[in-house]
């Protein structure tokens, strides 16, 4: 079992490490490095538990709580967010401390009732509400759609500690808890993947929330998210990254995502890549049947062009190409240009279908893209190369 870790005097990480999870949200999100479910216990004159853990880790949470303090002494259970990975242990914890007050947003209350159908002593909190625990206090900041309507942040002003639940998190299982104990490049990589795959559609709301926090003048020395590493050496690093990712400034980088039947579309993809590189762009190329979709989406976060290719099969695109397009429609990446390309045999259609899906994802389409019948000739590949150069010029502009 992982070790209880103190963040400050009387404030403990009591969460759980899930070393073996490899997909999250069902099959929607790959978690190559596992994850953690972070819960925090504040022991003062009053005792507060902030968030719980995923249901299968309930015993581990209970064991940790018992080591620090008798769980019956918990006065407040704060539920920042009701998704099961954080509230799964909620009913079991409430059995141990049935008189505890449950603090959550109105939407949190609605969701907890729907999930667990149990009557407890609920108190609905709003932004700016605060409770005293003795020497420390908890202040609440509603954060709707970051990433659920119920989401909120809990702030401990006396310790300059922000507990924002999913925000600023990363799916990493480690024996370490803090950013100064691990490879920060790896942490930022996972934080980017988390943002791209979960928070990207809410970029505008994130920018507003960051502005609101700045206006509130919150002193933030430590950020304890609900997944992964706790930011204590440099919390500004992840705040700056969230601001940059939300603005979707992007760099001169293009993503080529494609698949191929008899290598014609692949030849086109490689020629487009050569043109992009010759034009000075960075390129990440992914054959979809051997690539992880969530990793591609992470790379899209700071790219400015998304080029998707498929041959035509049965008047449609290859089935392996569809999931990425579906994700893009849901995630609506900002400030991107896109293009469809691919080969066809007796009859075309894939290029048009891809173009429609890119439009549905609100990506600015480069018309007309390129479709080639049968096997690309040297002239066709030169056209692909020139197109790559043109796209490089656009994204470098
Ligand atoms: Fe929205 Fe970590 O759950």
mmCIF file with all atom_site columns, N, CA and C and ligand atoms in Angstrom, residues 24-25 36-37 81-86 146-148 150-151 165-166 171 194 198 226-227, ligand 1:
data_model
loop_
_atom_site.group_PDB
_atom_site.id
_atom_site.type_symbol
_atom_site.label_atom_id
_atom_site.label_alt_id
_atom_site.label_comp_id
_atom_site.label_asym_id
_atom_site.label_entity_id
_atom_site.label_seq_id
_atom_site.pdbx_PDB_ins_code
_atom_site.Cartn_x
_atom_site.Cartn_y
_atom_site.Cartn_z
_atom_site.occupancy
_atom_site.B_iso_or_equiv
_atom_site.pdbx_formal_charge
_atom_site.auth_seq_id
_atom_site.auth_comp_id
_atom_site.auth_asym_id
_atom_site.auth_atom_id
_atom_site.pdbx_PDB_model_num
ATOM   1  N  N   . UNK A 1 24  ? -9.066  4.655  -19.189 1.00 0.00 ? 24  UNK A N   1
ATOM   2  C  CA  . UNK A 1 24  ? -9.847  5.463  -18.257 1.00 0.00 ? 24  UNK A CA  1
ATOM   3  C  C   . UNK A 1 24  ? -11.112 5.913  -18.977 1.00 0.00 ? 24  UNK A C   1
ATOM   4  N  N   . UNK A 1 25  ? -12.134 6.259  -18.236 1.00 0.00 ? 25  UNK A N   1
ATOM   5  C  CA  . UNK A 1 25  ? -13.409 6.586  -18.876 1.00 0.00 ? 25  UNK A CA  1
ATOM   6  C  C   . UNK A 1 25  ? -13.805 5.436  -19.796 1.00 0.00 ? 25  UNK A C   1
ATOM   7  N  N   . UNK A 1 36  ? -3.311  7.884  -10.133 1.00 0.00 ? 36  UNK A N   1
ATOM   8  C  CA  . UNK A 1 36  ? -3.582  7.910  -8.696  1.00 0.00 ? 36  UNK A CA  1
ATOM   9  C  C   . UNK A 1 36  ? -4.951  8.550  -8.485  1.00 0.00 ? 36  UNK A C   1
ATOM   10 N  N   . UNK A 1 37  ? -5.554  8.221  -7.377  1.00 0.00 ? 37  UNK A N   1
ATOM   11 C  CA  . UNK A 1 37  ? -6.790  8.885  -6.941  1.00 0.00 ? 37  UNK A CA  1
ATOM   12 C  C   . UNK A 1 37  ? -6.407  9.625  -5.662  1.00 0.00 ? 37  UNK A C   1
ATOM   13 N  N   . UNK A 1 81  ? -16.088 16.834 -6.832  1.00 0.00 ? 81  UNK A N   1
ATOM   14 C  CA  . UNK A 1 81  ? -16.510 16.338 -8.158  1.00 0.00 ? 81  UNK A CA  1
ATOM   15 C  C   . UNK A 1 81  ? -17.018 14.916 -7.953  1.00 0.00 ? 81  UNK A C   1
ATOM   16 N  N   . UNK A 1 82  ? -18.154 14.596 -8.562  1.00 0.00 ? 82  UNK A N   1
ATOM   17 C  CA  . UNK A 1 82  ? -18.800 13.319 -8.223  1.00 0.00 ? 82  UNK A CA  1
ATOM   18 C  C   . UNK A 1 82  ? -18.454 12.164 -9.154  1.00 0.00 ? 82  UNK A C   1
ATOM   19 N  N   . UNK A 1 83  ? -17.618 12.370 -10.155 1.00 0.00 ? 83  UNK A N   1
ATOM   20 C  CA  . UNK A 1 83  ? -17.293 11.241 -11.030 1.00 0.00 ? 83  UNK A CA  1
ATOM   21 C  C   . UNK A 1 83  ? -16.737 10.101 -10.161 1.00 0.00 ? 83  UNK A C   1
ATOM   22 N  N   . UNK A 1 84  ? -17.026 8.865  -10.581 1.00 0.00 ? 84  UNK A N   1
ATOM   23 C  CA  . UNK A 1 84  ? -16.809 7.703  -9.706  1.00 0.00 ? 84  UNK A CA  1
ATOM   24 C  C   . UNK A 1 84  ? -15.368 7.525  -9.249  1.00 0.00 ? 84  UNK A C   1
ATOM   25 N  N   . UNK A 1 85  ? -14.408 8.000  -10.036 1.00 0.00 ? 85  UNK A N   1
ATOM   26 C  CA  . UNK A 1 85  ? -13.016 7.828  -9.612  1.00 0.00 ? 85  UNK A CA  1
ATOM   27 C  C   . UNK A 1 85  ? -12.699 8.638  -8.357  1.00 0.00 ? 85  UNK A C   1
ATOM   28 N  N   . UNK A 1 86  ? -13.573 9.600  -8.008  1.00 0.00 ? 86  UNK A N   1
ATOM   29 C  CA  . UNK A 1 86  ? -13.348 10.392 -6.791  1.00 0.00 ? 86  UNK A CA  1
ATOM   30 C  C   . UNK A 1 86  ? -14.411 10.182 -5.725  1.00 0.00 ? 86  UNK A C   1
ATOM   31 N  N   . UNK A 1 146 ? -15.326 22.222 -15.551 1.00 0.00 ? 146 UNK A N   1
ATOM   32 C  CA  . UNK A 1 146 ? -13.898 21.899 -15.457 1.00 0.00 ? 146 UNK A CA  1
ATOM   33 C  C   . UNK A 1 146 ? -13.733 20.634 -14.620 1.00 0.00 ? 146 UNK A C   1
ATOM   34 N  N   . UNK A 1 147 ? -14.195 19.506 -15.029 1.00 0.00 ? 147 UNK A N   1
ATOM   35 C  CA  . UNK A 1 147 ? -14.733 19.339 -16.361 1.00 0.00 ? 147 UNK A CA  1
ATOM   36 C  C   . UNK A 1 147 ? -16.182 18.881 -16.372 1.00 0.00 ? 147 UNK A C   1
ATOM   37 N  N   . UNK A 1 148 ? -16.822 18.800 -15.215 1.00 0.00 ? 148 UNK A N   1
ATOM   38 C  CA  . UNK A 1 148 ? -18.243 18.478 -15.146 1.00 0.00 ? 148 UNK A CA  1
ATOM   39 C  C   . UNK A 1 148 ? -18.994 19.683 -14.592 1.00 0.00 ? 148 UNK A C   1
ATOM   40 N  N   . UNK A 1 150 ? -20.626 19.872 -12.009 1.00 0.00 ? 150 UNK A N   1
ATOM   41 C  CA  . UNK A 1 150 ? -20.563 19.874 -10.546 1.00 0.00 ? 150 UNK A CA  1
ATOM   42 C  C   . UNK A 1 150 ? -19.210 20.315 -9.991  1.00 0.00 ? 150 UNK A C   1
ATOM   43 N  N   . UNK A 1 151 ? -18.209 20.435 -10.844 1.00 0.00 ? 151 UNK A N   1
ATOM   44 C  CA  . UNK A 1 151 ? -16.820 20.566 -10.364 1.00 0.00 ? 151 UNK A CA  1
ATOM   45 C  C   . UNK A 1 151 ? -16.601 21.832 -9.530  1.00 0.00 ? 151 UNK A C   1
ATOM   46 N  N   . UNK A 1 165 ? -9.205  19.289 -7.743  1.00 0.00 ? 165 UNK A N   1
ATOM   47 C  CA  . UNK A 1 165 ? -9.706  18.039 -8.290  1.00 0.00 ? 165 UNK A CA  1
ATOM   48 C  C   . UNK A 1 165 ? -9.048  17.743 -9.639  1.00 0.00 ? 165 UNK A C   1
ATOM   49 N  N   . UNK A 1 166 ? -9.842  17.494 -10.700 1.00 0.00 ? 166 UNK A N   1
ATOM   50 C  CA  . UNK A 1 166 ? -9.234  17.031 -11.959 1.00 0.00 ? 166 UNK A CA  1
ATOM   51 C  C   . UNK A 1 166 ? -8.300  18.062 -12.607 1.00 0.00 ? 166 UNK A C   1
ATOM   52 N  N   . UNK A 1 171 ? -2.295  11.478 -15.401 1.00 0.00 ? 171 UNK A N   1
ATOM   53 C  CA  . UNK A 1 171 ? -2.417  10.061 -15.070 1.00 0.00 ? 171 UNK A CA  1
ATOM   54 C  C   . UNK A 1 171 ? -1.021  9.434  -14.982 1.00 0.00 ? 171 UNK A C   1
ATOM   55 N  N   . UNK A 1 194 ? -3.627  14.841 -20.593 1.00 0.00 ? 194 UNK A N   1
ATOM   56 C  CA  . UNK A 1 194 ? -4.854  14.969 -19.795 1.00 0.00 ? 194 UNK A CA  1
ATOM   57 C  C   . UNK A 1 194 ? -5.672  16.174 -20.284 1.00 0.00 ? 194 UNK A C   1
ATOM   58 N  N   . UNK A 1 198 ? -9.265  15.676 -22.205 1.00 0.00 ? 198 UNK A N   1
ATOM   59 C  CA  . UNK A 1 198 ? -10.408 15.870 -21.305 1.00 0.00 ? 198 UNK A CA  1
ATOM   60 C  C   . UNK A 1 198 ? -10.857 17.328 -21.259 1.00 0.00 ? 198 UNK A C   1
ATOM   61 N  N   . UNK A 1 226 ? -6.380  15.863 -8.229  1.00 0.00 ? 226 UNK A N   1
ATOM   62 C  CA  . UNK A 1 226 ? -6.936  14.569 -7.809  1.00 0.00 ? 226 UNK A CA  1
ATOM   63 C  C   . UNK A 1 226 ? -6.305  13.394 -8.545  1.00 0.00 ? 226 UNK A C   1
ATOM   64 N  N   . UNK A 1 227 ? -5.447  13.673 -9.516  1.00 0.00 ? 227 UNK A N   1
ATOM   65 C  CA  . UNK A 1 227 ? -4.692  12.607 -10.187 1.00 0.00 ? 227 UNK A CA  1
ATOM   66 C  C   . UNK A 1 227 ? -3.229  13.023 -10.298 1.00 0.00 ? 227 UNK A C   1
HETATM 67 FE FE1 . LIG B 2 .   ? -13.677 13.713 -13.724 1.00 0.00 ? 1   LIG B FE1 1
HETATM 68 FE FE2 . LIG B 2 .   ? -10.953 12.254 -12.271 1.00 0.00 ? 1   LIG B FE2 1
HETATM 69 O  O1  . LIG B 2 .   ? -12.742 12.448 -12.757 1.00 0.00 ? 1   LIG B O1  1
#
